[in-house]
Short mmCIF file of C-alpha atoms and ligand atoms in Angstrom, two decimals:
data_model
loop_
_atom_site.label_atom_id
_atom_site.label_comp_id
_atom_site.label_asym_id
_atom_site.label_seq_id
_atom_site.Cartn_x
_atom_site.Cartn_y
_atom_site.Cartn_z
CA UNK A 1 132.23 146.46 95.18
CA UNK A 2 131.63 150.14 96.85
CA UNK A 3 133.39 152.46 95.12
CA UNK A 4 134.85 154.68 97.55
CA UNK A 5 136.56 157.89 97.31
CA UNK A 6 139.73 158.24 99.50
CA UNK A 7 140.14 161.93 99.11
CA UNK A 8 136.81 162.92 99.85
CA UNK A 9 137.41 160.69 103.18
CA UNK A 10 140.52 162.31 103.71
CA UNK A 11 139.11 165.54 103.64
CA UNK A 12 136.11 164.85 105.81
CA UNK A 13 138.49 163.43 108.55
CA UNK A 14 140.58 166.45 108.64
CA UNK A 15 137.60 168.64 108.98
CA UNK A 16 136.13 166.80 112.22
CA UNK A 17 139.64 167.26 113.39
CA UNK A 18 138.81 171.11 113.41
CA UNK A 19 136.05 170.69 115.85
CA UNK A 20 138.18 170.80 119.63
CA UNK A 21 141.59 171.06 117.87
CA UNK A 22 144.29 170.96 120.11
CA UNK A 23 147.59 170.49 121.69
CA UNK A 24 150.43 169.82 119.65
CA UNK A 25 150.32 167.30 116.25
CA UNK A 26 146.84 166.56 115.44
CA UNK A 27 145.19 166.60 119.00
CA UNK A 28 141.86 166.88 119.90
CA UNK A 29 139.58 168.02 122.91
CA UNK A 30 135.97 167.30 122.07
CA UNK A 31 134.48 165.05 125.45
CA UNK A 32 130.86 164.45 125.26
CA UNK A 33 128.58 167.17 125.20
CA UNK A 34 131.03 169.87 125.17
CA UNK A 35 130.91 172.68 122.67
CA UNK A 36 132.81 171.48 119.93
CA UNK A 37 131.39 167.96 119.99
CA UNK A 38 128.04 169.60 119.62
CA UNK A 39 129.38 171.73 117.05
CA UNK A 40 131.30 168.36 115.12
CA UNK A 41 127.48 166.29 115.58
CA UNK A 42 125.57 169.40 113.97
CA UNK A 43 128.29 169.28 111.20
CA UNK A 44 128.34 165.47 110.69
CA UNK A 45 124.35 165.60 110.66
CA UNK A 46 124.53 167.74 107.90
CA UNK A 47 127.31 165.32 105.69
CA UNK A 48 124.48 162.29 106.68
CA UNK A 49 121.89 164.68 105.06
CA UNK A 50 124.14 165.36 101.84
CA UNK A 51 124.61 161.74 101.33
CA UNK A 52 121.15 160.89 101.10
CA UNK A 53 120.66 159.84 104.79
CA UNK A 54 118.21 160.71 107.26
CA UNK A 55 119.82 162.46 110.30
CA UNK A 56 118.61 161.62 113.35
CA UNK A 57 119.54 162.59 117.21
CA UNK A 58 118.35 159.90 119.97
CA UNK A 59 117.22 161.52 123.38
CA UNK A 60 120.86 160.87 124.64
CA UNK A 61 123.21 162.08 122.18
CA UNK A 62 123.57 159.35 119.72
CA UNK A 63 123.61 160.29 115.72
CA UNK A 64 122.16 157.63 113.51
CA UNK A 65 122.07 158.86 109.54
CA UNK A 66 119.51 156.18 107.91
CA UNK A 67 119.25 155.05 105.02
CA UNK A 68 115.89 153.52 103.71
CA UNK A 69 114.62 150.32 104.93
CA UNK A 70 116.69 147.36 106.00
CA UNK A 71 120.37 148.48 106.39
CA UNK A 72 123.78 147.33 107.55
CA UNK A 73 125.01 149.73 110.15
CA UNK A 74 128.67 151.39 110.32
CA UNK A 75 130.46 153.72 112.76
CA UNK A 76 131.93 154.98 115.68
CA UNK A 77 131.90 157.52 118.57
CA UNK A 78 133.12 161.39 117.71
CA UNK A 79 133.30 162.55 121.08
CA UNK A 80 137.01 162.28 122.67
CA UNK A 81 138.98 162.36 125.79
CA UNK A 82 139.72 164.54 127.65
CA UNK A 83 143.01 164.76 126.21
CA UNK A 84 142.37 162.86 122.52
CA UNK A 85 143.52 161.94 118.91
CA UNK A 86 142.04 162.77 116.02
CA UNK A 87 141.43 159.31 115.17
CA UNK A 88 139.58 157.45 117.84
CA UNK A 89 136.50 157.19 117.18
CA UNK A 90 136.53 159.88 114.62
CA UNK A 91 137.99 157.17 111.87
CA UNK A 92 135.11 154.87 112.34
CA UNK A 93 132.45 157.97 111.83
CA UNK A 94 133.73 158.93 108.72
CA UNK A 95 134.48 155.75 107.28
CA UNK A 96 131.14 154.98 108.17
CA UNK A 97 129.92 157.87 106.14
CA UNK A 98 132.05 157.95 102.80
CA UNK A 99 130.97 153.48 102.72
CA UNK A 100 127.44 154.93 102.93
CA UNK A 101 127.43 157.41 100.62
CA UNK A 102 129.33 155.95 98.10
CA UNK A 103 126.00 153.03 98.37
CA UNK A 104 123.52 155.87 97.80
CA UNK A 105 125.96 156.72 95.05
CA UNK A 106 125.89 153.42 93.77
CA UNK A 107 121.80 152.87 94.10
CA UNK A 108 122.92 150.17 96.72
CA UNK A 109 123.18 148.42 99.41
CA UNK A 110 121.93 150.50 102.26
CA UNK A 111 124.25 151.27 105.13
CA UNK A 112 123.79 153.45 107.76
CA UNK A 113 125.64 155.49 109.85
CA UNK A 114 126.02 156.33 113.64
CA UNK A 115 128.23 158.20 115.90
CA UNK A 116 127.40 157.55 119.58
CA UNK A 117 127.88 159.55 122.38
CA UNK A 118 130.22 159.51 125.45
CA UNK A 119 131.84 156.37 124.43
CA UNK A 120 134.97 158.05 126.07
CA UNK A 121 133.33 157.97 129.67
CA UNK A 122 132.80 161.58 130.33
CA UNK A 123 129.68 159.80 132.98
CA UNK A 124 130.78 155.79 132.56
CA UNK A 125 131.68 153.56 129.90
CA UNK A 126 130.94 153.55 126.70
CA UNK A 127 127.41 155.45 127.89
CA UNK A 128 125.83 156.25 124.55
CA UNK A 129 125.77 153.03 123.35
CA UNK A 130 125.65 151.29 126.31
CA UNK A 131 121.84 152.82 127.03
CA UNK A 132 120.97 151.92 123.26
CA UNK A 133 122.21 148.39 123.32
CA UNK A 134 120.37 147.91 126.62
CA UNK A 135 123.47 147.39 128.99
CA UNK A 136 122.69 150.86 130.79
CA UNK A 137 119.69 152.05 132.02
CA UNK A 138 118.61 155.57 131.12
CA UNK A 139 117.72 156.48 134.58
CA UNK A 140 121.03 154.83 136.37
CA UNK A 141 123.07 156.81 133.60
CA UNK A 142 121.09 160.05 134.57
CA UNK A 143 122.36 159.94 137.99
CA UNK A 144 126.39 158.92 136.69
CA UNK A 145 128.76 162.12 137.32
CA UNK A 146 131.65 163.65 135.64
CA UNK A 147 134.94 164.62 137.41
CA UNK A 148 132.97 167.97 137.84
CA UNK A 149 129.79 166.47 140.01
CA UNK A 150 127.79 167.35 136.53
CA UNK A 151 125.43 164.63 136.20
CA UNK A 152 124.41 163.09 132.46
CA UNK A 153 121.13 163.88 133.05
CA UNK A 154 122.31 167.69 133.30
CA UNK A 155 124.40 167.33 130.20
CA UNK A 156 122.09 166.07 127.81
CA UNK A 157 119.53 168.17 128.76
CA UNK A 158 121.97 171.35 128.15
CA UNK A 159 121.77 169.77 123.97
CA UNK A 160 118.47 171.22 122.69
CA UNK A 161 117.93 169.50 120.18
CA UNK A 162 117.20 165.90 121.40
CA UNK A 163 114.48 164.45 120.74
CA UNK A 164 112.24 161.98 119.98
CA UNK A 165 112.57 158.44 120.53
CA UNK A 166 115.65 155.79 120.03
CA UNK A 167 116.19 154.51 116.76
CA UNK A 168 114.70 150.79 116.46
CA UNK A 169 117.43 148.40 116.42
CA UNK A 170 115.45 145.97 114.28
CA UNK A 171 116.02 147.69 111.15
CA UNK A 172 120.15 147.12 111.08
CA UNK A 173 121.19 143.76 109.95
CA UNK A 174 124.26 144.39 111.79
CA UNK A 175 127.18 146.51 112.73
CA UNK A 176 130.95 147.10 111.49
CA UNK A 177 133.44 149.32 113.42
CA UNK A 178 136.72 150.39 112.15
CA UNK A 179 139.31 151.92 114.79
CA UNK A 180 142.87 152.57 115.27
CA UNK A 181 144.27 149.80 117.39
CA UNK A 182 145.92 151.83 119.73
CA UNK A 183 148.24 149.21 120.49
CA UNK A 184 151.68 148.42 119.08
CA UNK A 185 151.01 145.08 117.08
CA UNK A 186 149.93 146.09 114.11
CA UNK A 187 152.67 149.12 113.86
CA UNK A 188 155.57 146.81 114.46
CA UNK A 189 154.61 144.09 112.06
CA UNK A 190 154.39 146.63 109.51
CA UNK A 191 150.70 144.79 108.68
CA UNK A 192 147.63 146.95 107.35
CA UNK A 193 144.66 145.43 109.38
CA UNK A 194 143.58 143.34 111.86
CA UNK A 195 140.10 141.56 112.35
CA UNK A 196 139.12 141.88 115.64
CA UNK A 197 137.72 138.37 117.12
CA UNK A 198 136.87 139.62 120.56
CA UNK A 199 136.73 142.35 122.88
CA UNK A 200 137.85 142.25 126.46
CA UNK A 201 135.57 142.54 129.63
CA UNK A 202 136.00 145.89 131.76
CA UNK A 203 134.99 146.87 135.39
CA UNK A 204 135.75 150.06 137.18
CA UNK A 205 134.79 152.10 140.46
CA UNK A 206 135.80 154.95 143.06
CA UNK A 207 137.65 153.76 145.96
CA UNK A 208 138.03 156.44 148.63
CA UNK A 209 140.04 156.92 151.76
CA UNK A 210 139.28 158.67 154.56
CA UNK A 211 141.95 159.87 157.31
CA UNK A 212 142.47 162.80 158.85
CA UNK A 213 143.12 166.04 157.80
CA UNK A 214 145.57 168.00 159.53
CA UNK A 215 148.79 170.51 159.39
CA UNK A 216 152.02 169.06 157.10
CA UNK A 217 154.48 171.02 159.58
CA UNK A 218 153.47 169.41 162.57
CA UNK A 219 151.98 166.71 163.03
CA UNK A 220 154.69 163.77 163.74
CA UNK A 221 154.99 161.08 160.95
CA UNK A 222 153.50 158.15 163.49
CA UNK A 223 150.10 160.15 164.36
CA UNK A 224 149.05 160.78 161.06
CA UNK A 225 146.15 159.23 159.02
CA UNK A 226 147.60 160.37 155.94
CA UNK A 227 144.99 159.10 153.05
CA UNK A 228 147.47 159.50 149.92
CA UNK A 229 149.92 156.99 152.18
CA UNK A 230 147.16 154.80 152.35
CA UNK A 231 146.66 155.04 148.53
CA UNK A 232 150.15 154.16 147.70
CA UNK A 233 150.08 151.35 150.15
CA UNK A 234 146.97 150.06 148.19
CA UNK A 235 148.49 150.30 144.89
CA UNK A 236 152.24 148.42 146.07
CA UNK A 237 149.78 145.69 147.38
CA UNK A 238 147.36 144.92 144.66
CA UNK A 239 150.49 144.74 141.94
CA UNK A 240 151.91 142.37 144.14
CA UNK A 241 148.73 140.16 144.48
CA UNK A 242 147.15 140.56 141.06
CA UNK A 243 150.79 138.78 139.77
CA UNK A 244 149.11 135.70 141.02
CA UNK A 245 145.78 135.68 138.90
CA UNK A 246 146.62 137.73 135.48
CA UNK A 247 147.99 136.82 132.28
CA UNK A 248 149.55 138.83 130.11
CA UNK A 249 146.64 140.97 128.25
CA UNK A 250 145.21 141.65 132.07
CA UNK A 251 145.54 145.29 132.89
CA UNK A 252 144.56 147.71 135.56
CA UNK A 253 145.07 151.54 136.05
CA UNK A 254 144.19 154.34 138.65
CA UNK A 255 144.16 157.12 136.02
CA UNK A 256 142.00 159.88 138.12
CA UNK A 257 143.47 160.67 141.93
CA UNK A 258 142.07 163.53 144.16
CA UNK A 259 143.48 164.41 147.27
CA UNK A 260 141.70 166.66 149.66
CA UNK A 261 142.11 169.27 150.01
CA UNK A 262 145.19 169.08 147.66
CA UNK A 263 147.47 171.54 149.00
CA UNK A 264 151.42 171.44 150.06
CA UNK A 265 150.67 172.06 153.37
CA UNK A 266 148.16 169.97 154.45
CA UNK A 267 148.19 165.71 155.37
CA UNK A 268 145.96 164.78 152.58
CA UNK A 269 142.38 163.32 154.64
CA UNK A 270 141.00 162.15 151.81
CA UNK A 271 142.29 160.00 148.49
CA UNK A 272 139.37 159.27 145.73
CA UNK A 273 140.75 157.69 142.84
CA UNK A 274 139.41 155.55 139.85
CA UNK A 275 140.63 151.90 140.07
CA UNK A 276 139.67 150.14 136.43
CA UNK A 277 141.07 146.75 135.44
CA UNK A 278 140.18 144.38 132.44
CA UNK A 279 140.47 140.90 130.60
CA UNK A 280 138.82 138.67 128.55
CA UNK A 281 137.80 136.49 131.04
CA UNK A 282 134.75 137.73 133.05
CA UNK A 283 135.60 135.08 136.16
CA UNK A 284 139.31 136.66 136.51
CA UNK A 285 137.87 140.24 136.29
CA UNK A 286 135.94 138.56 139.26
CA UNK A 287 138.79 137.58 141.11
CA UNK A 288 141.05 140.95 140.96
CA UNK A 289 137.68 143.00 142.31
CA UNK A 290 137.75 140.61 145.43
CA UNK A 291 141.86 141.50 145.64
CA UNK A 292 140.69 145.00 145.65
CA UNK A 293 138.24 144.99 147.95
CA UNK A 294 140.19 143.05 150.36
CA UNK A 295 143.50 145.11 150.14
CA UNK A 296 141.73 148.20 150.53
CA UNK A 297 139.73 147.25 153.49
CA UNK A 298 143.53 145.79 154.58
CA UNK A 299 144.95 148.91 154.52
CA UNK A 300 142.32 150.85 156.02
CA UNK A 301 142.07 148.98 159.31
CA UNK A 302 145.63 149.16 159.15
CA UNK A 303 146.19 152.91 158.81
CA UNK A 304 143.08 153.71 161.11
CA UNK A 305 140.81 154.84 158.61
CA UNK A 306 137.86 154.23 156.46
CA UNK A 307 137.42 153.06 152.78
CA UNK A 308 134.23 153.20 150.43
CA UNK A 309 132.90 152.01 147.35
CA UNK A 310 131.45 154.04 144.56
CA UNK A 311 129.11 151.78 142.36
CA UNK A 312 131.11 149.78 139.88
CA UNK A 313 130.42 150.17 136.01
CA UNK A 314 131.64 147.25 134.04
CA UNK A 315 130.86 145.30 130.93
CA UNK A 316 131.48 141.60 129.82
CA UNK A 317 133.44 140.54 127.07
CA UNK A 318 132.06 139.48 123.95
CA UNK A 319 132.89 137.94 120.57
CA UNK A 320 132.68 138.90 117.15
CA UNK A 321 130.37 137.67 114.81
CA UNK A 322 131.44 134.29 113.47
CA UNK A 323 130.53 135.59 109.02
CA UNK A 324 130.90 139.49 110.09
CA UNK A 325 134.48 137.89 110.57
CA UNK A 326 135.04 136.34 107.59
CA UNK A 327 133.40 138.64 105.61
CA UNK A 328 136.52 141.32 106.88
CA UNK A 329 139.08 138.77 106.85
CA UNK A 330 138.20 137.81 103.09
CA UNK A 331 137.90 141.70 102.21
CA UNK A 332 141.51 141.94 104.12
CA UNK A 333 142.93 138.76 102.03
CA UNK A 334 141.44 141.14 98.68
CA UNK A 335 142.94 144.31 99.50
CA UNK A 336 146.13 143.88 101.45
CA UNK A 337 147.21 140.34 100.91
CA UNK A 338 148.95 138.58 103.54
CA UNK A 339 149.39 141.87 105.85
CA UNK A 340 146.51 141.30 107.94
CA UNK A 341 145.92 139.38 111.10
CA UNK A 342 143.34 137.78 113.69
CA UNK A 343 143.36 139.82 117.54
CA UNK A 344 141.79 140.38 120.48
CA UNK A 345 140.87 143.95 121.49
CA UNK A 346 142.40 145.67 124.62
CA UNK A 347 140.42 149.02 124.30
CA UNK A 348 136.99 149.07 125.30
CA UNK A 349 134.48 149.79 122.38
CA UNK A 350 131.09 150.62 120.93
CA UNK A 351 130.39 147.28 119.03
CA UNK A 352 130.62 145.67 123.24
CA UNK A 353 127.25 147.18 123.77
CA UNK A 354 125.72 146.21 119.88
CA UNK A 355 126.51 142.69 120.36
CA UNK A 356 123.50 142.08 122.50
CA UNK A 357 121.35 143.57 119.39
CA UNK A 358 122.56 142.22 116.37
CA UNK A 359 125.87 140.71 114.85
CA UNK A 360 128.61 143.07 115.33
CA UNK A 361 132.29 142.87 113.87
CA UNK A 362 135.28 145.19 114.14
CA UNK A 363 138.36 145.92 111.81
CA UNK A 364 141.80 147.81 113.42
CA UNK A 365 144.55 149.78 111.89
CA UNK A 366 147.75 150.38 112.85
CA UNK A 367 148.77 153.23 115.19
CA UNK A 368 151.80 154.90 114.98
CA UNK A 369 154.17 153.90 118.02
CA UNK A 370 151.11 152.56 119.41
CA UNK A 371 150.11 155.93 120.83
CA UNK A 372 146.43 156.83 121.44
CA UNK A 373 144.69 158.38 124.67
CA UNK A 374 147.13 161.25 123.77
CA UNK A 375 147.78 164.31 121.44
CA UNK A 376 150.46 162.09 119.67
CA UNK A 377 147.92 159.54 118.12
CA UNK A 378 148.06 159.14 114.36
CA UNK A 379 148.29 156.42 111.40
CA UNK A 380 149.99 156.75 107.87
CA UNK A 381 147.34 158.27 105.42
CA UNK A 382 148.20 154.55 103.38
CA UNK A 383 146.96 152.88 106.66
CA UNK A 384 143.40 154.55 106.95
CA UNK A 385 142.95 154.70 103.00
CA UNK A 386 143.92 150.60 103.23
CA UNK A 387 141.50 149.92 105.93
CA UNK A 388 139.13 152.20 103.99
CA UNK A 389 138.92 149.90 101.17
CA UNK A 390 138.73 146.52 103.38
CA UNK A 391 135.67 147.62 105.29
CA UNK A 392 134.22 148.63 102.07
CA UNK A 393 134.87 145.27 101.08
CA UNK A 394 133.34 143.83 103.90
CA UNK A 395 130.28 145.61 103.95
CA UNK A 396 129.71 144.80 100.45
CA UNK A 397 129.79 141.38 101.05
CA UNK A 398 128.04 141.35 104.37
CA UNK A 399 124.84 143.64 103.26
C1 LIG B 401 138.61 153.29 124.90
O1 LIG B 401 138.52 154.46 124.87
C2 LIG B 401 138.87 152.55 126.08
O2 LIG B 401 139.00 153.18 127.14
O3 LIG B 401 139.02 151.34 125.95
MN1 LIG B 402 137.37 154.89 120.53
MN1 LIG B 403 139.22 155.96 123.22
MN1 LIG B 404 136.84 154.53 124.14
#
């Protein structure tokens, strides 16, 4: 068993927390490439180094910390959103890095550690690992934007020091994430863990509507081409229809709106907004973008005006590994008897793009109220130490 020191985790987590502190509670503002997740990768570099690891920065971002030879990989992503928690992401780093330095402590097993970049979506989904894992290509991601226009390209050239070449995937045996849940399951069953068993399938694009742009005082309701009507019309329509396809985990959101030129006064010509939906089944994620792209070009003819298409970034749903699983669920049986359970994933994350490399697996804890994707996010100190010790388990039996 890896002996691992909850305090000294503690402690580390609290200190990442520092880097983009915000809001109220323990909030965080650290998206990708921004100052303070620069300033939280130079710092976690230098814990890898203390714990006997190689640091290491990939041309895009990524932080691997190696250990010698064959290894089992563990981590996360430390950048956030653009309004964040201090867990997601961050939990998985630093439980990542106390399990591997508590090995080099122990003379064995070797277990590396990675934080990857932009898993947020800063420039697309999950982008760091995405590129790595080989389900984004490094020249399409140079051309994604931010809500700014900055491209990724422009962003990780702004970080000096990247360089060098990707880490070979060959030398990990395989990978274990731990994350909050960021759901309300766990919370409200009052249960410690859950072992993830698969992760659901995401696609998501900019729609935009084009109208006309004209004055709010005077032009009469039936002559205008008013693009945020023709939003809202979208959005009443696709809830209706998508009742017909989804079950129950299905989701879909338009998070990001812009009207143009966004002022009182004016009939809004233009609407861009994100549309994103997601499931675990890759043929109904099919189905919903042809509801889309139907209802919007519906509403368009109807309301005499255009609509377009930004590319669509999506990703497939995959499965955990079959003895990554087992090797959590018997660590979970060890540690927290009982208060652990099988479940699917909702939230998009890191180990999606590692399963085309190697065997991946994922372990959850509980979030308070469910809350994450907000300043609010947090989990009992019990709760991380707990899930702590069970992917220590794990990763002792799996390396
Ligand atoms: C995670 O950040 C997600 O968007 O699923
Ligand atoms: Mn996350
Ligand atoms: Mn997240
Ligand atoms: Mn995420």
């Amino acid at each position: 068993m890896l002996d691992v020191n909850p305090e000294r985790f503690l402690a580390d987590l609290h200190r990442l927390r520092e880097f983009g502190a915000a809001g109220v509670g323990k909030g965080v503002v650290r998206p990708a490439f921004g100052a303070p997740d620069i300033a939280a990768r130079d710092w976690l570099a230098a814990q890898m180094q203390a714990a006997g690891l190689v640091p290491r920065f990939d041309p895009v971002g990524n932080l691997f910390g190696l250990a010698a030879g064959p290894s089992l990989l563990i981590g996360s992503h430390s950048d956030s959103q653009p309004e964040g928690g201090w867990l997601d992401g961050a939990l998985g780093v630093i439980a990542g890095l106390e399990i591997a330095r508590a090995a080099q402590e122990a003379g064995g097993p070797a277990i590396s550690v990675v934080s990857f970049q932009d898993e947020e979506g800063r420039f697309g989904v999950t982008t760091g690992s995405a590129i790595w894992g080989g389900n984004l290509a490094l020249d399409v991601a140079d051309q994604q934007t931010d809500a700014q226009g900055i491209t990724f390209a422009e962003a990780r050239a702004a970080m000096a020091h990247l360089a060098g070449d990707f880490v070979d995937p060959g030398q990990f045996t395989g990978f274990l994430e731990m994350h909050i849940e960021q759901g309300p399951w766990l919370f409200e069953a009052q249960e410690a863990v859950g072992v993830v068993s698969d992760i659901v399938g995401i696609r998501d694009m900019r729609v935009t509507f084009e109208g006309e742009q004209n004055h709010a005082g005077t032009t009469p309701m039936h002559r205008r081409r008013d693009a945020f009507q023709a939003l809202a019309r979208f959005n009443g329509l696709i809830n209706d229809r998508f009742r017909n396809v989804v079950t129950p985990q299905t989701v879909w959101t338009i998070g990001h709106v812009r009207l143009h030129p966004d002022a009182h006064s004016i009939v809004p010509g233009r609407a861009v907004f994100s549309m994103q939906w997601r499931d675990g089944d890759s043929e109904r994620l099919r189905r919903m973008e042809e509801i889309i792209q139907s209802t919007a070009a519906q509403v368009a003819q109807e309301m005499e005006m255009t609509v377009t298409f930004g590319p669509m970034l999506g990703l497939e749903p995959v499965a955990m590994d079959a003895r990554l699983q087992a090797a959590l669920r018997e660590s979970a049986e060890a540690e927290v008897p009982g208060r652990w359970r099988a479940m699917p994933s909702g939230a998009l994350h890191d180990a999606t793009n590692l399963a085309r490399l190697m065997p991946v697996a994922m372990l959850f804890v509980p979030s308070i109220n469910g809350i994450s994707h907000a300043f609010g996010e947090d989990t009992d100190e019990a709760d991380l130490v707990a899930g702590l010790r069970v992917l220590a388990g794990a990763a002792a039996r799996a390396a």
